[in-house]
CSV table of C-alpha atoms in Angstrom, one decimal:
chain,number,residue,atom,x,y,z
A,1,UNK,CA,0.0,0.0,0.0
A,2,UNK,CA,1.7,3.8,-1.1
A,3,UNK,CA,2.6,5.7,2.2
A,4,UNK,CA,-0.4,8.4,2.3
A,5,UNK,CA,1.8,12.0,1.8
A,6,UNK,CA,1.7,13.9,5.9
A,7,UNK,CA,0.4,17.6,4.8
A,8,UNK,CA,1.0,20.4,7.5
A,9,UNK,CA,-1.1,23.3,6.0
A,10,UNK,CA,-1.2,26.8,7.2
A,11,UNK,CA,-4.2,28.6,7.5
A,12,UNK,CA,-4.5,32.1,7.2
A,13,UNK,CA,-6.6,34.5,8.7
A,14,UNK,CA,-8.6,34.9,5.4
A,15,UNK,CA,-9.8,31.1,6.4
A,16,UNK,CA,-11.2,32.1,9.5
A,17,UNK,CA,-13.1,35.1,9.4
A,18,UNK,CA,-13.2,38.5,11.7
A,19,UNK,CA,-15.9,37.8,14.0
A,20,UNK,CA,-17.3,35.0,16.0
A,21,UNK,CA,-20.4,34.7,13.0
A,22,UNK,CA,-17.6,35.2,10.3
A,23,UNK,CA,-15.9,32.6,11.5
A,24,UNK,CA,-18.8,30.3,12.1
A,25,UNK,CA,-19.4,30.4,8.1
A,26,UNK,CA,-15.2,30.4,7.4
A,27,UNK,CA,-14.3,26.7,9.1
A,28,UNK,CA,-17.4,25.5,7.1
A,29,UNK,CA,-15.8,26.2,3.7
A,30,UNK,CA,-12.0,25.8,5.1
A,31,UNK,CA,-13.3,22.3,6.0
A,32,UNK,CA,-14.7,21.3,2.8
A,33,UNK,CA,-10.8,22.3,1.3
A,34,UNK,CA,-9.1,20.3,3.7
A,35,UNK,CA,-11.2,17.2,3.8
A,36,UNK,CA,-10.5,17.3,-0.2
A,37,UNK,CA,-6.8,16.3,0.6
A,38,UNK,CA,-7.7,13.6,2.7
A,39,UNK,CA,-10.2,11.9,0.2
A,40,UNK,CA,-6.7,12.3,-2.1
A,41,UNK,CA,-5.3,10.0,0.6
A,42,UNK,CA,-3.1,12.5,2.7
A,43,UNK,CA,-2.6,12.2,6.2
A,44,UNK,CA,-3.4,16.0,7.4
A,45,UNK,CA,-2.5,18.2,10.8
A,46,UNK,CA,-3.6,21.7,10.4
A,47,UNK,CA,-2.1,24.9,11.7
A,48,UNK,CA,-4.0,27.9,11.5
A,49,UNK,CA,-3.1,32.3,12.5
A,50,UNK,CA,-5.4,33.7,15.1
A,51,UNK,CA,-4.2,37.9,13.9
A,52,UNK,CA,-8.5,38.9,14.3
A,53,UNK,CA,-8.8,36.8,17.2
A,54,UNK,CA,-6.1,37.4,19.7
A,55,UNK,CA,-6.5,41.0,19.1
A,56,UNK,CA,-10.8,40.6,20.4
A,57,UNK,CA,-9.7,38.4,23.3
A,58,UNK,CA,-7.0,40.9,24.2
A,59,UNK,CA,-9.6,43.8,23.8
A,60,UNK,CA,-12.2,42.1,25.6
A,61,UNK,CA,-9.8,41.2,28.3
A,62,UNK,CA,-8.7,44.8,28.5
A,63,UNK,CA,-12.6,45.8,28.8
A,64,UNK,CA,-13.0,43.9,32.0
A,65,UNK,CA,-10.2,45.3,33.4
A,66,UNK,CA,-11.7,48.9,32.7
A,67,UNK,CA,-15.4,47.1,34.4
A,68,UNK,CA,-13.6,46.0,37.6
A,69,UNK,CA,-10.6,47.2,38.6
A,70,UNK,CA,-9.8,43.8,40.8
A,71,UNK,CA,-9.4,42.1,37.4
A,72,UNK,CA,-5.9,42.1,36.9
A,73,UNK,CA,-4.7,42.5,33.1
A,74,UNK,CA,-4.5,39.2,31.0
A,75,UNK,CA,-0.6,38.1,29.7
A,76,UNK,CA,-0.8,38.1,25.9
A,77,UNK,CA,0.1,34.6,26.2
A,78,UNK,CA,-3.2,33.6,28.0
A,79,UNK,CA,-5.2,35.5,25.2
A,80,UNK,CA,-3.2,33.5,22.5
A,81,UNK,CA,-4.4,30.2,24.2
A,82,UNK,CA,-8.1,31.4,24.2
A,83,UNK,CA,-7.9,32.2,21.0
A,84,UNK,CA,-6.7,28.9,20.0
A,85,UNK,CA,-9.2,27.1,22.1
A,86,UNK,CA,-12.2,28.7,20.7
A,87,UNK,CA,-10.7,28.6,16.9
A,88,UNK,CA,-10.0,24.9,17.4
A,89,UNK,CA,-13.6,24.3,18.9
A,90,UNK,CA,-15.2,25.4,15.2
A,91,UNK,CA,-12.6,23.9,13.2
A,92,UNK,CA,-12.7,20.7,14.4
A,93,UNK,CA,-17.0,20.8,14.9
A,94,UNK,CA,-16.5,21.8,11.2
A,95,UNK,CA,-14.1,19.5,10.2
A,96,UNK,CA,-16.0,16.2,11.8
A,97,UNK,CA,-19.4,17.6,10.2
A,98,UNK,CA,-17.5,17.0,7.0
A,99,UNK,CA,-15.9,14.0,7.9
A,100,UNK,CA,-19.4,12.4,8.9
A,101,UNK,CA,-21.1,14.3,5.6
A,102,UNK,CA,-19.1,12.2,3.4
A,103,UNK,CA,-19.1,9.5,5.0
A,104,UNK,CA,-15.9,9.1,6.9
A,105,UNK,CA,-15.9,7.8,10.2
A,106,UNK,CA,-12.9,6.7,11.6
A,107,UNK,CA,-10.8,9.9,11.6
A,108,UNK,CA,-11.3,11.7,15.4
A,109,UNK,CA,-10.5,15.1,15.2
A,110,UNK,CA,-9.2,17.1,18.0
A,111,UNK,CA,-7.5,20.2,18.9
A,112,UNK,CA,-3.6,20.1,20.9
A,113,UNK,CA,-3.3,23.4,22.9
A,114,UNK,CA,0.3,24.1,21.9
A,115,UNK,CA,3.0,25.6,24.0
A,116,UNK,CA,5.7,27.3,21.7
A,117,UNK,CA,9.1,27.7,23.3
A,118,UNK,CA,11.4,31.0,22.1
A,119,UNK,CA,14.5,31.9,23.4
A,120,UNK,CA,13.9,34.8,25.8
A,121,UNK,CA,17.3,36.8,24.4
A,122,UNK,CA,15.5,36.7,20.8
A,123,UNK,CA,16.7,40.0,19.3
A,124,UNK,CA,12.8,40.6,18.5
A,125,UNK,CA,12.1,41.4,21.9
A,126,UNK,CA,13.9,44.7,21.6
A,127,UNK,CA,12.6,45.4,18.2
A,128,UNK,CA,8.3,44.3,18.9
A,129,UNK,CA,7.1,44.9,15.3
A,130,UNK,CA,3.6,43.4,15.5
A,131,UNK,CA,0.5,45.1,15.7
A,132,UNK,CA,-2.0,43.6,17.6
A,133,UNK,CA,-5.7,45.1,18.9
A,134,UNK,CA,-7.3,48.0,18.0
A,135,UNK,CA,-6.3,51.6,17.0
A,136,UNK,CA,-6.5,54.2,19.7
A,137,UNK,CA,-6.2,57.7,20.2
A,138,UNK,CA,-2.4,59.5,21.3
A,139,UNK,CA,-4.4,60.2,24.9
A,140,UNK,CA,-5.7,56.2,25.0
A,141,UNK,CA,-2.3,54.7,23.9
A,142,UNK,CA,-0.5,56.7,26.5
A,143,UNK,CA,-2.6,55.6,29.2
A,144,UNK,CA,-2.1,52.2,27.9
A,145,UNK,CA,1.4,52.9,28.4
A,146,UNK,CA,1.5,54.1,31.5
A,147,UNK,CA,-0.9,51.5,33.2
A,148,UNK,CA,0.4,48.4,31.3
A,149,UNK,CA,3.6,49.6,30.0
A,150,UNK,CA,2.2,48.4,26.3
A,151,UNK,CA,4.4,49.7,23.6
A,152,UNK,CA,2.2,51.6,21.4
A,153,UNK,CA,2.9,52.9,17.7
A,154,UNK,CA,1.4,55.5,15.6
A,155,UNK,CA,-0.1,53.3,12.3
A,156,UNK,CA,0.0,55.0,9.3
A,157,UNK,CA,-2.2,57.8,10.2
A,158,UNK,CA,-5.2,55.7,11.4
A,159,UNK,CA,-4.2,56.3,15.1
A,160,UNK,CA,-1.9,54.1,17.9
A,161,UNK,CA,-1.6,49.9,18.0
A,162,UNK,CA,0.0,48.1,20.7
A,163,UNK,CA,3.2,46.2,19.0
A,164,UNK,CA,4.6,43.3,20.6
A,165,UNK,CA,7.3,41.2,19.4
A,166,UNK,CA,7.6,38.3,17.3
A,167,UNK,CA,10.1,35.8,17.8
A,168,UNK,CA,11.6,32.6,16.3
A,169,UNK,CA,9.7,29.7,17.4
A,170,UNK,CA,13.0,27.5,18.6
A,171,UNK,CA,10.7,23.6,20.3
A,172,UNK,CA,7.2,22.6,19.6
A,173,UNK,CA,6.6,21.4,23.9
A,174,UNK,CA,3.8,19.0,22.9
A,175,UNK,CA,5.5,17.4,19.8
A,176,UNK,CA,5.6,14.2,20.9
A,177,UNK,CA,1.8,14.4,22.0
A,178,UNK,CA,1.0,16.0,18.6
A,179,UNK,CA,3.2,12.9,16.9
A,180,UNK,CA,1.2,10.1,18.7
A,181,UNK,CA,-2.3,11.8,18.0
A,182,UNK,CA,-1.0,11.6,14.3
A,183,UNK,CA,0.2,8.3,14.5
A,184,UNK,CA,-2.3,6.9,15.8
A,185,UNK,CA,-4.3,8.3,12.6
A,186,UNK,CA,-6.3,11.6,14.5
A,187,UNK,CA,-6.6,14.9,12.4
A,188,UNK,CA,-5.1,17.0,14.6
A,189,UNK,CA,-5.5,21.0,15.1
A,190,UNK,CA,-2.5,22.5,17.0
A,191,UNK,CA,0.0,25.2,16.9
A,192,UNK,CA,-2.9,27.5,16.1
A,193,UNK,CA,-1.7,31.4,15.9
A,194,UNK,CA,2.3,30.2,15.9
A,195,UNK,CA,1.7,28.6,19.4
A,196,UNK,CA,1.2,29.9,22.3
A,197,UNK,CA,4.8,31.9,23.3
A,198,UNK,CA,6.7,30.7,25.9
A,199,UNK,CA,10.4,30.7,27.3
A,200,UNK,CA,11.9,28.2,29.7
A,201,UNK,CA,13.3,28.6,33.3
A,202,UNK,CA,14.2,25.6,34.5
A,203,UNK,CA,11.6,23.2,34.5
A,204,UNK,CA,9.3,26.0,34.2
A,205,UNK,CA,7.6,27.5,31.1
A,206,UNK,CA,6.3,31.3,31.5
A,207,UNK,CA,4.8,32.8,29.4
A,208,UNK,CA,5.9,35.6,26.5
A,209,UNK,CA,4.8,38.9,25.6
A,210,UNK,CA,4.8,38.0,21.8
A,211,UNK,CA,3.3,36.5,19.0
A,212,UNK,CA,4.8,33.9,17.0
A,213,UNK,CA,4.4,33.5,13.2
A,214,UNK,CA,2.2,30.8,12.4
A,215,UNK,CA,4.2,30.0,9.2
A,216,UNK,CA,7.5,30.0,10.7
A,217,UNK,CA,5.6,27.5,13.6
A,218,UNK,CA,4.1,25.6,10.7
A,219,UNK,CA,7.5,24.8,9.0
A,220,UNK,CA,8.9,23.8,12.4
A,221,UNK,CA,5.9,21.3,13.1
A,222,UNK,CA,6.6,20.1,9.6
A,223,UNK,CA,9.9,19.2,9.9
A,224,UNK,CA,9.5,17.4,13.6
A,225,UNK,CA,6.4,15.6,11.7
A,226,UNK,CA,8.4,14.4,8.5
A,227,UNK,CA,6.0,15.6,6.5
A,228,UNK,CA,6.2,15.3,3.1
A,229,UNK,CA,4.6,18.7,2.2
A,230,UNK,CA,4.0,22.3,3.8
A,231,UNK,CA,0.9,24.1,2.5
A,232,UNK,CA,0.9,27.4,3.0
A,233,UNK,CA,-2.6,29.2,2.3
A,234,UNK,CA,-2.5,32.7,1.7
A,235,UNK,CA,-4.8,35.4,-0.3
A,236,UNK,CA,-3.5,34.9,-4.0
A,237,UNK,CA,-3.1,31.6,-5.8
A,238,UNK,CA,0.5,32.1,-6.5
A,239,UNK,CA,3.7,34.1,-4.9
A,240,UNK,CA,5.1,36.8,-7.4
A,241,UNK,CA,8.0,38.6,-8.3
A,242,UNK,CA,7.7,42.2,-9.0
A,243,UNK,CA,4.3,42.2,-7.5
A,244,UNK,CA,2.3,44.7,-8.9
A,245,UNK,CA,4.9,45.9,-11.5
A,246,UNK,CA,3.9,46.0,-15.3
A,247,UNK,CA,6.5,43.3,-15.7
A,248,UNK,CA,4.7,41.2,-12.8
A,249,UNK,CA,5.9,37.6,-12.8
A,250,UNK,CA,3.6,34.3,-11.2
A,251,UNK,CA,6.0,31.9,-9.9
A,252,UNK,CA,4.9,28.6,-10.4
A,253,UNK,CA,8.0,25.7,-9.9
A,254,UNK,CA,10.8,27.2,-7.8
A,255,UNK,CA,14.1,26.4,-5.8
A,256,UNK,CA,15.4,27.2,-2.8
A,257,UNK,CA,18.1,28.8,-4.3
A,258,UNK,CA,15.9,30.6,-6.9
A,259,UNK,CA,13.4,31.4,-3.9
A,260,UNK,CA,16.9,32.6,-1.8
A,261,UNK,CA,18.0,35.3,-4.7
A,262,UNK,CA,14.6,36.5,-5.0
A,263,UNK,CA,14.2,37.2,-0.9
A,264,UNK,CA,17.6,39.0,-1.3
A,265,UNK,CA,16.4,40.8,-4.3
A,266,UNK,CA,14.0,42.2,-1.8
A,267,UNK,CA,10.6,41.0,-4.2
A,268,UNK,CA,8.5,40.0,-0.8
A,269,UNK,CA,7.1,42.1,1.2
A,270,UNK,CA,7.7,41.9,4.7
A,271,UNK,CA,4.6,40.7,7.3
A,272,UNK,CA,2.6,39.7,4.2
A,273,UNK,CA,4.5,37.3,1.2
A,274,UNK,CA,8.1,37.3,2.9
A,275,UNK,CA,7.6,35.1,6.2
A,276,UNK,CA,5.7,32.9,3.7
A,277,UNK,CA,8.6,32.1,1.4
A,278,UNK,CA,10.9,32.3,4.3
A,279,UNK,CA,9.1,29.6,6.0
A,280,UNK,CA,8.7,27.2,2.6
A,281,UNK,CA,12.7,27.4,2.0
A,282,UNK,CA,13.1,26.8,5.5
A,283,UNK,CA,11.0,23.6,5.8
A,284,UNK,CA,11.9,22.4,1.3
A,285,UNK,CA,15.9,22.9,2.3
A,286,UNK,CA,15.5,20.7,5.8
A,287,UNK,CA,15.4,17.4,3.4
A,288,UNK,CA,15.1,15.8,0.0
A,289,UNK,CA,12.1,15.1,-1.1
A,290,UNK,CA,10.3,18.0,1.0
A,291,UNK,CA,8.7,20.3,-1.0
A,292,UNK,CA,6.3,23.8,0.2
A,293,UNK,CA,3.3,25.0,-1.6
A,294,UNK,CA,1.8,28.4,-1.4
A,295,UNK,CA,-1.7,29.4,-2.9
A,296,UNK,CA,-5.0,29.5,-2.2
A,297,UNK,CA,-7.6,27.6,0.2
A,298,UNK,CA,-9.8,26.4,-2.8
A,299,UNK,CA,-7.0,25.5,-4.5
A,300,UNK,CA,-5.4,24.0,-2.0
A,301,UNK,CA,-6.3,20.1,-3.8
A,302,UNK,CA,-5.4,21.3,-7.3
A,303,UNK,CA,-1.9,22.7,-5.5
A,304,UNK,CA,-1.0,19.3,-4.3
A,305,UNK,CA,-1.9,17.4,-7.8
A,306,UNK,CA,0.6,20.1,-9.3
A,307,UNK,CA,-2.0,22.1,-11.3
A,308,UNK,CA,-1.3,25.6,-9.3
A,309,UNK,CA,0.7,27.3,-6.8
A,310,UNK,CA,3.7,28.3,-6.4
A,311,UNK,CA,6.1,25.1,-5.6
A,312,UNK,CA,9.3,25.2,-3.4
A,313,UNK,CA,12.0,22.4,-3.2
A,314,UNK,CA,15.9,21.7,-3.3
């Protein structure tokens, strides 16, 4: 019997929605996509970004705060694992409703609450670069400063985000769970929003002011995995070079090293197409035979029959 092909796709936020109803309607179709692959005969896990939803739980957490002053504030890291608990409870209602809907039974689908560790001297923490939460006025994001010590940046003339930073996701803590749930033939949610951030003292695990990339996080739970693909689902069915340009080039069937010149060549923008190709080289150099996919959620099926996409490998 042919060894199914192990898929770690990455979800991005586009596949989830804004809001709680958004979302509701979101996992439906993102379900439909990714229970495609596995009536191709791949073996799934499923990594997904949380950018909407860790900024509401951090807002709604802040909102308490400002209804009763006893409510101490809530550590980023707490809001990151409530927002992956109440992603993975749609994703996986959704994906089992699909499951059952065509008639597949004997895949149990659960979500891992995932602890991501990051090495607390991570030059990001001196250089937080992600927004997160809501725009404020100068007067709101200096009392935001002053009562939480937040870091808050003017955006672009729309008014003042909280940035934290973003750091390089170094150990997956509950690989080896994740590895046995896979094993043993679950569908299996976890590192949802690039895992929750955490650094190590000792035996202990505190958590981080940060949020990791869910693509870099992706690659990494690739690798430990073996898988033999990383899908990387984004908001255009292909990565480009001179993006937007008259001479605009779709890059179908790629290299690292061709993927490597282009990155130096500076064609990806950074927090939007860069991490993304970044994270494909990372996890298509890490071993023959590996190879990332970028492209769209519908097209995710077509991407992995070699019909679309933009293709990454040695």
């Amino acid at each position: 019997m042919e060894k199914k092909k192990r898929i770690v796709i990455a979800l991005g936020g586009n596949a989830l929605g804004n809001t709680l109803p958004e979302q509701m309607k979101a996992v439906k179709i993102t379900s439909r996509a990714i229970v495609d692959l596995i009536q191709e005969g791949c073996e799934v896990i499923v990594a997904h970004g949380n950018g909407p939803q860790v900024g509401m739980v951090n807002n709604a957490m802040l909102a308490l705060t400002r209804e009763d002053p006893q409510q101490p504030n809530t550590p980023l890291s707490v809001c990151v694992a409530m927002s992956q608990a109440y992603i993975g409870y749609d994703l996986q209602n959704a994906l089992r409703e699909e499951l059952l809907n065509r008639g597949i039974t004997d895949i149990p689908v659960a979500t891992m609450i995932t602890q991501v560790r990051v090495d607390a001297d991570d030059p990001a923490f001196d250089h937080p670069s992600k927004p997160i939460g809501r725009f404020m006025t100068k007067e709101q994001a200096d009392l935001m400063t002053e009562k939480y010590d937040y870091i808050m940046k003017e955006d672009a003339g729309r008014g003042y985000r909280r940035v934290v930073a973003s750091p390089k996701p170094q150990e997956i803590v509950e690989i080896g769970t994740i590895r046995t749930m896979v094993k043993s033939g679950d569908l299996v949610i976890a590192c949802g929003g690039g895992g929750i951030p955490v650094t190590r003292q000792g035996n202990h695990l505190k958590g981080a002011s940060a949020v990791i990339d869910k693509d870099f996080a992706s690659a990494l739970m690739a690798k430990e995995l073996d898988a033999d693909f990383l899908i990387i689902l984004t908001a255009v069915e292909k990565a480009a070079i001179n993006f937007g340009k008259p001479n605009e080039q779709w890059l179908d069937d790629i290299s690292v090293e061709q993927a490597n010149q282009y990155i130096k060549e500076g064609h990806f923008a950074p927090g939007s197409m860069l991490p993304k190709i970044q994270a494909a080289v990372d996890f298509a150099s890490s071993k023959p035979g590996r190879q990332a996919l970028i492209t769209l959620l519908e097209k995710a099926k077509d991407g992995i029959l070699g019909n679309t996409g933009t293709r990454i490998h040695l």
